Short mmCIF file of C-alpha atoms in Angstrom, two decimals:
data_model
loop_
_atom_site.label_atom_id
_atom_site.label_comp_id
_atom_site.label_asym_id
_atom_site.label_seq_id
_atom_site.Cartn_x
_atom_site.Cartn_y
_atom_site.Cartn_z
CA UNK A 1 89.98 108.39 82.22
CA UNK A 2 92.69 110.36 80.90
CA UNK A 3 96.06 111.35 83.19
CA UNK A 4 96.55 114.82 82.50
CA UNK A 5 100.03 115.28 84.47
CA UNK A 6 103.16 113.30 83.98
CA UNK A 7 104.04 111.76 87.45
CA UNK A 8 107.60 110.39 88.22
CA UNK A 9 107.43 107.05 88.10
CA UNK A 10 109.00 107.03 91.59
CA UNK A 11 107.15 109.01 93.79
CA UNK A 12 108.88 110.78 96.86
CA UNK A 13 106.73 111.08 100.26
CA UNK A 14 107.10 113.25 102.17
CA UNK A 15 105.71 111.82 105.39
CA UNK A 16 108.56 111.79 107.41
CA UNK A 17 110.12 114.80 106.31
CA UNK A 18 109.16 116.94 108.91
CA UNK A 19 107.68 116.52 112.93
CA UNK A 20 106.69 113.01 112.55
CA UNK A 21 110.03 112.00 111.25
CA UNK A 22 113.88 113.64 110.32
CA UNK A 23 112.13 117.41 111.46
CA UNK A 24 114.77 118.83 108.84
CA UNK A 25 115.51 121.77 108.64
CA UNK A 26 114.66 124.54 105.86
CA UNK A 27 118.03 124.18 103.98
CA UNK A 28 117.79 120.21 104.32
CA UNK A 29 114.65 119.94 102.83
CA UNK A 30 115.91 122.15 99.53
CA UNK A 31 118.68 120.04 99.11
CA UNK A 32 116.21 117.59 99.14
CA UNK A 33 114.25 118.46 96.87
CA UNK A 34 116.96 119.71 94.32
CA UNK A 35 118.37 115.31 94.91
CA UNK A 36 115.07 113.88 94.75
CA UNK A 37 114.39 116.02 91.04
CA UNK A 38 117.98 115.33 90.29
CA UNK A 39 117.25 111.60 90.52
CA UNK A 40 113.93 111.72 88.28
CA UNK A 41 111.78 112.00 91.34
CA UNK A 42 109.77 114.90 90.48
CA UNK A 43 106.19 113.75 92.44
CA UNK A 44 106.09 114.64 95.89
CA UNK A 45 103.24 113.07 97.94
CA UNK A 46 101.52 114.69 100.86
CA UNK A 47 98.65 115.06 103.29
CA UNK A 48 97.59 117.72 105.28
CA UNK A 49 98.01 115.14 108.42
CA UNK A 50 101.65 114.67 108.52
CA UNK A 51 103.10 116.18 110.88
CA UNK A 52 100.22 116.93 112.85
CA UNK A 53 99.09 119.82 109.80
CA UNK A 54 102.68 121.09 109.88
CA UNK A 55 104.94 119.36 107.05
CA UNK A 56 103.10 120.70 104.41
CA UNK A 57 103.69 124.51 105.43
CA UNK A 58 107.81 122.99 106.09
CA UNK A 59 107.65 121.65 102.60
CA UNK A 60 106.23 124.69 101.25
CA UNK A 61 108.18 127.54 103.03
CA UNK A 62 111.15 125.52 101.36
CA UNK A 63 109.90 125.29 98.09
CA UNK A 64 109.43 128.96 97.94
CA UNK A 65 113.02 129.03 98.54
CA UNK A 66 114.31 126.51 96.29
CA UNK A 67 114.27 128.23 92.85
CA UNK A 68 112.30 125.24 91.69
CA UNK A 69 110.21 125.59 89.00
CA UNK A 70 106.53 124.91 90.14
CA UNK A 71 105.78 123.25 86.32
CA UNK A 72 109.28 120.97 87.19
CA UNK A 73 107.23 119.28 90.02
CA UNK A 74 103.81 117.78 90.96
CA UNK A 75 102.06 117.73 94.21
CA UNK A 76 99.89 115.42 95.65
CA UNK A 77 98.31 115.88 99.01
CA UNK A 78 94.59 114.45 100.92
CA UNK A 79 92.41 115.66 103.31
CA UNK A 80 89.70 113.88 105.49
CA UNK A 81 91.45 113.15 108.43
CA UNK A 82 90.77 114.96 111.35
CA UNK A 83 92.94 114.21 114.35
CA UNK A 84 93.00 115.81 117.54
CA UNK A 85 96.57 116.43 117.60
CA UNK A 86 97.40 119.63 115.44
CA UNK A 87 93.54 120.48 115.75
CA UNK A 88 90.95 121.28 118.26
CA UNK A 89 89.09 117.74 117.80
CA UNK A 90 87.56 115.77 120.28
CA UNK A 91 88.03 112.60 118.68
CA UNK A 92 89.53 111.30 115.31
CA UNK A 93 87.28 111.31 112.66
CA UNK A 94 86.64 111.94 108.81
CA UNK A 95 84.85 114.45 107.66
CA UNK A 96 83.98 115.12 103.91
CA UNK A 97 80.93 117.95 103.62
CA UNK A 98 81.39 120.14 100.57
CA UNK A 99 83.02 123.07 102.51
CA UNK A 100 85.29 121.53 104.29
CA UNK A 101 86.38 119.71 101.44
CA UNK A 102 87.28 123.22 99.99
CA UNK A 103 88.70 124.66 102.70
CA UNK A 104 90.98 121.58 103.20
CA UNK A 105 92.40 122.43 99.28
CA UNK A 106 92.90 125.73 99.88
CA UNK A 107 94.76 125.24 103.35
CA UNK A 108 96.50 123.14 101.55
CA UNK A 109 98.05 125.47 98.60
CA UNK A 110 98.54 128.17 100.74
CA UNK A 111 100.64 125.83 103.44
CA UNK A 112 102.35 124.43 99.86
CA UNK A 113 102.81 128.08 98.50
CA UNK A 114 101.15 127.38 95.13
CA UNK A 115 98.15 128.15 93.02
CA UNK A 116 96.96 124.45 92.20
CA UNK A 117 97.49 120.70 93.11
CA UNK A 118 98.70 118.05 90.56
CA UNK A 119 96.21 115.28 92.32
CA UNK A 120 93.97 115.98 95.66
CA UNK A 121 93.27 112.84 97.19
CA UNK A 122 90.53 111.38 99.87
CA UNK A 123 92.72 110.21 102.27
CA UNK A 124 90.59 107.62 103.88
CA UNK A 125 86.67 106.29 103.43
CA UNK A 126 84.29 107.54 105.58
CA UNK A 127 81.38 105.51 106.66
CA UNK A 128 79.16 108.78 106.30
CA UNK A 129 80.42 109.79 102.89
CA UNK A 130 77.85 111.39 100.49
CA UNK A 131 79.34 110.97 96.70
CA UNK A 132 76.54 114.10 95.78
CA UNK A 133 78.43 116.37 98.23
CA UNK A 134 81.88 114.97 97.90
CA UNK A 135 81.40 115.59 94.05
CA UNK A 136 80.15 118.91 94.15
CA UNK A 137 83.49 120.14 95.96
CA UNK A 138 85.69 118.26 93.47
CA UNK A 139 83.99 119.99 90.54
CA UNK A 140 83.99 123.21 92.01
CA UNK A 141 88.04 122.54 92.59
CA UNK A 142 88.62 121.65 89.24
CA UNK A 143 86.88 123.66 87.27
CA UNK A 144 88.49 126.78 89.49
CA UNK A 145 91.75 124.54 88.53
CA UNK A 146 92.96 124.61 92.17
CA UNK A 147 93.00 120.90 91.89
CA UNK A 148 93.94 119.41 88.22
CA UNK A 149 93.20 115.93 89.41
CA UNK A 150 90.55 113.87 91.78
CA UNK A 151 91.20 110.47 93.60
CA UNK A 152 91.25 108.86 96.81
CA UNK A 153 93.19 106.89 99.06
CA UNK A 154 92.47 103.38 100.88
CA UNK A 155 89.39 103.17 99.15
CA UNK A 156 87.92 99.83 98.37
CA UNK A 157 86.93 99.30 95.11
CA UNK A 158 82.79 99.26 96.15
CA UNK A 159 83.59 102.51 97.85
CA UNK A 160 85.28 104.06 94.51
CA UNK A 161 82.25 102.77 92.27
CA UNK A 162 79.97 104.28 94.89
CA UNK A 163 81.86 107.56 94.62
CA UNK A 164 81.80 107.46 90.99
CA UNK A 165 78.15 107.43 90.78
CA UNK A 166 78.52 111.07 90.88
CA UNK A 167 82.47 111.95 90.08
CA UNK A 168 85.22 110.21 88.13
CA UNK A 169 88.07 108.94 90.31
CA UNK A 170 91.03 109.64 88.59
CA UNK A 171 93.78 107.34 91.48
CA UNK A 172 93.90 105.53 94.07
CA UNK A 173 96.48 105.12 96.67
CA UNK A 174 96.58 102.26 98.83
CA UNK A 175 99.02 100.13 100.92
CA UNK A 176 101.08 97.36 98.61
CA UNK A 177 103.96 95.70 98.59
CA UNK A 178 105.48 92.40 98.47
CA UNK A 179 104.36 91.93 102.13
CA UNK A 180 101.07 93.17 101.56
CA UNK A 181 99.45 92.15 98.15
CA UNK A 182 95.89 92.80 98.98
CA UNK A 183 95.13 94.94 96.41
CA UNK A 184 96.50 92.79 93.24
CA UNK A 185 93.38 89.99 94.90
CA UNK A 186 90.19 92.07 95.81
CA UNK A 187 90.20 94.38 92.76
CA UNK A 188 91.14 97.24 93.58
CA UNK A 189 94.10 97.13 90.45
CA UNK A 190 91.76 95.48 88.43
CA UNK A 191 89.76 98.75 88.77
CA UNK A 192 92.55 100.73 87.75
CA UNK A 193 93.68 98.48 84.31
CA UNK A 194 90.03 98.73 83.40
CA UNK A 195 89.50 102.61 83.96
CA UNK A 196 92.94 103.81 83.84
CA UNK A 197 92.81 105.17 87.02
CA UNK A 198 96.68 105.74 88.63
CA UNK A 199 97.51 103.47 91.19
CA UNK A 200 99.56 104.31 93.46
CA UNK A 201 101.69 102.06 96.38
CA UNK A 202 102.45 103.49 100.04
CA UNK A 203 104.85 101.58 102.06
CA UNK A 204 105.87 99.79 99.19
CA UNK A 205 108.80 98.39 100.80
CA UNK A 206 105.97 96.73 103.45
CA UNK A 207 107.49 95.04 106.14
CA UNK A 208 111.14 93.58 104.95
CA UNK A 209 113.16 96.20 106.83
CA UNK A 210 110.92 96.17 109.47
CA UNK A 211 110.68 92.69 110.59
CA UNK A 212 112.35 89.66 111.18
CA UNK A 213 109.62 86.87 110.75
CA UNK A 214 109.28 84.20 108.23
CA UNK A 215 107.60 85.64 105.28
CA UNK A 216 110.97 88.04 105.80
CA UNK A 217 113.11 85.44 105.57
CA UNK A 218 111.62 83.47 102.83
CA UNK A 219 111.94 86.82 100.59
CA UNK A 220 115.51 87.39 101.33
CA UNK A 221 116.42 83.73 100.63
CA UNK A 222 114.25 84.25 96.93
CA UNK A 223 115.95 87.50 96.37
CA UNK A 224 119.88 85.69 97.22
CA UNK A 225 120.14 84.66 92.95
CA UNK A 226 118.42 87.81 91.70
CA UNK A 227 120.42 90.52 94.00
CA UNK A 228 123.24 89.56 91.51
CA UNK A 229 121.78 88.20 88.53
CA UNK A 230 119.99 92.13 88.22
CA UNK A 231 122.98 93.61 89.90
CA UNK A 232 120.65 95.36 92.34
CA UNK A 233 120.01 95.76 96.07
CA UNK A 234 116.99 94.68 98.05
CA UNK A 235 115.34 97.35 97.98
CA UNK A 236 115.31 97.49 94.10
CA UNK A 237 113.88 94.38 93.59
CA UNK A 238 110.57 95.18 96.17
CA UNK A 239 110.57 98.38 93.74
CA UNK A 240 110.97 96.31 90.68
CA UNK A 241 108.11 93.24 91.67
CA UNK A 242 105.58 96.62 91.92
CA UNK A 243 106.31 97.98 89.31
CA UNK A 244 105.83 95.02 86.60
CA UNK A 245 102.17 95.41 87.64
CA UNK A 246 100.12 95.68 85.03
CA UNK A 247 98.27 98.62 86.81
CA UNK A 248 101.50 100.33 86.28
CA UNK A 249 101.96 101.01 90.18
CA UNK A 250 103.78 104.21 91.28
CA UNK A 251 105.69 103.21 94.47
CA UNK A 252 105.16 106.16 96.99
CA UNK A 253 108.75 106.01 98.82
CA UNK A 254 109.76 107.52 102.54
CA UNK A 255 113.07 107.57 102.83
CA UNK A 256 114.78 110.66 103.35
CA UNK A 257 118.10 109.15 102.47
CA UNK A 258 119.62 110.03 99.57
CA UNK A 259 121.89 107.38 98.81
CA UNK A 260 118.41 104.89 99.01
CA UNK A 261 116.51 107.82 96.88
CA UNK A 262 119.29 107.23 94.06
CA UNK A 263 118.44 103.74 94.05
CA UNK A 264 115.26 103.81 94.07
CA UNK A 265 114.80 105.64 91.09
CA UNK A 266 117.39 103.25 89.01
CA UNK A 267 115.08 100.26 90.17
CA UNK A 268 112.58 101.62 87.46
CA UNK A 269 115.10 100.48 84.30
CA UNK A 270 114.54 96.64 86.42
CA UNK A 271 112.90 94.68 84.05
CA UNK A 272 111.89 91.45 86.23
CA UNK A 273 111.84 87.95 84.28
CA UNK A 274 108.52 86.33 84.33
CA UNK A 275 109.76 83.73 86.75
CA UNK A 276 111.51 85.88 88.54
CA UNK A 277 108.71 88.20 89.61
CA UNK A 278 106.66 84.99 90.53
CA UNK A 279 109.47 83.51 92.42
CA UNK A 280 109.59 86.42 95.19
CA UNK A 281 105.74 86.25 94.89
CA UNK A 282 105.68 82.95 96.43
CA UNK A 283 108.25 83.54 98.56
CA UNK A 284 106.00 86.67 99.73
CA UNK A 285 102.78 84.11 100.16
CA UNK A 286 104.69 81.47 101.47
CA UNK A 287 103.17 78.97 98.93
CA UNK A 288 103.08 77.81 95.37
CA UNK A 289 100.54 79.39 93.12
CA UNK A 290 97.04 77.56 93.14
#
C-alpha cells in the first residue's frame, strides 16, 4: 500500500480550534495556518464532529481567505459519528450506509472549501458495519478523486482486516502516547509496518499535562537527564519516544499555541538513543521490560 500524499510529519489538529475549544476568530485561524505551514506543519486533521459540525466550515471559510495554496496543504477529516448535538439525532450513534458515507465527503469539502480530501477517515467502528457497503462508497470517492486516500480511525486491527476483505485501508488513527501504549502491544502498528498503512497518534501527549498521578511522575523524573542531554522540553521528548516507532507514527497535535507548535515540529530532528527511548518506556509502564 502505497502513500500517495506527503504528510507533515507533525500533524496539526484542529479539534479545538473552533466551538469546542479557543472559538477563534476568522483572522486567528489564518495566522494560524500561515505559523503552523511556516513551522513544517502542513497536515491539518479534522472531523466533521468537532465543534458540533461547525469547525470544519470555520476552518474552511478561513482557508478561502488565506491565500494558501490548496497543493501547499493536506486535509484529513472522518465521518461516522452522529451526535445529537449539531444534528437532529435522537441518540449517538454511527452510521456507515453507502450514501451517507458520500454525503458525509461531500459536506465535508464544501464546509472545507475544496474539491478533494488528502485522507477521509472512519472515525470510529461500528458494530453494524458492512465492509461491501462501506467499500462501495470509498471507491466511488476515489475514483471521482473527491477523496485521494481511505482509512479509519480507532479501529482494531480484526476490524481493519475485516474491512479489508473488500477495500484497502490506507491509515489508521488511534490514541497513543507514552501514557497510552496500547497500540505498540495488540497489533494494531504491527499492521501498519507490515502493510504500510500510515499510522497516525491523537493525544499524543496522553495524560502528562493532564495529570498528576504516578505514572506522571515517574516520566518526569526519567525525562530530568534527557531534558538537557537533547536540549529539549517535555513535550519534545513525548514527540520524540513516538516518533522512533518503527510504524513511523505521525503525532496528531492540539495545541493552538504557537510557541508549543514551533516546538513541536523541531522535536522531529530528536533522534532518541536506544536506551533512552526504553528508559521513559519503563518509566511510562512503571516496570522493567519482561
Amino acid at each position: 500500500m502505497k502513500q500517495t500524499t506527503k504528510f507533515s510529519r507533525i500533524i496539526s489538529g484542529a479539534m479545538t480550534w473552533g466551538s469546542w475549544g479557543k472559538k477563534l476568530s476568522k483572522k486567528e485561524m489564518i495566522e494560524l495556518m500561515h505559523h503552523s505551514i511556516d513551522c513544517g506543519l502542513t497536515t491539518f486533521d479534522h472531523a466533521d464532529i468537532y465543534g458540533s459540525y461547525s469547525t470544519e466550515s470555520d476552518f474552511g471559510k478561513a482557508f478561502g481567505d488565506s491565500g494558501i495554496k490548496r497543493e501547499d496543504i493536506q486535509l484529513i477529516t472522518k465521518c461516522g459519528i452522529q451526535m445529537t448535538r449539531g444534528r437532529d439525532n435522537q441518540i449517538n450513534h454511527y452510521q456507515y450506509d453507502k450514501d451517507y458515507i458520500i454525503w458525509s465527503a461531500e459536506q465535508s469539502l464544501k464546509k472545507l472549501k475544496t474539491d478533494y480530501l488528502d485522507f477521509f477517515l472512519m472515525h470510529r467502528p461500528s458494530p453494524l458495519m458492512e465492509p461491501e457497503e462501506m467499500a462501495e462508497a470509498a471507491q466511488q470517492l476515489l475514483q471521482s478523486g473527491k477523496i485521494k486516500q481511505f482509512g479509519v480511525s480507532n479501529f482494531t486491527p480484526s476490524q481493519v482486516a475485516m474491512l479489508e476483505t473488500a477495500i484497502p485501508v490506507e491509515g489508521n488513527q488511534v490514541e497513543f502516547s507514552l501514557t497510552h501504549h496500547g497500540p505498540m502491544y495488540d497489533g494494531t502498528f504491527d499492521d501498519c509496518i507490515a502493510t504500510k498503512k500510515m499510522a497516525m497518534a491523537w493525544s499524543p501527549l496522553g495524560t502528562f499535562f493532564r495529570e498528576d498521578d504516578e505514572q506522571v511522575t515517574r516520566i518526569k523524573e526519567a525525562m530530568g537527564p534527557l531534558m538537557e542531554k537533547y536540549d529539549a522540553e517535555e513535550s519534545q521528548l513525548l514527540l520524540a519516544w513516538i516518533l522512533k516507532h518503527p510504524a513511523k507514527v505521525y503525532p496528531v497535535i492540539g495545541t493552538t499555541n504557537k510557541k508549543r507548535i514551533a516546538l513541536a515540529a523541531k522535536a522531529s530532528k530528536i533522534e532518541l538513543e536506544l536506551q533512552d527511548w526504553f528508559a521513559l518506556l519503563v518509566a511510562g509502564q512503571g516496570h522493567d521490560v519482561p
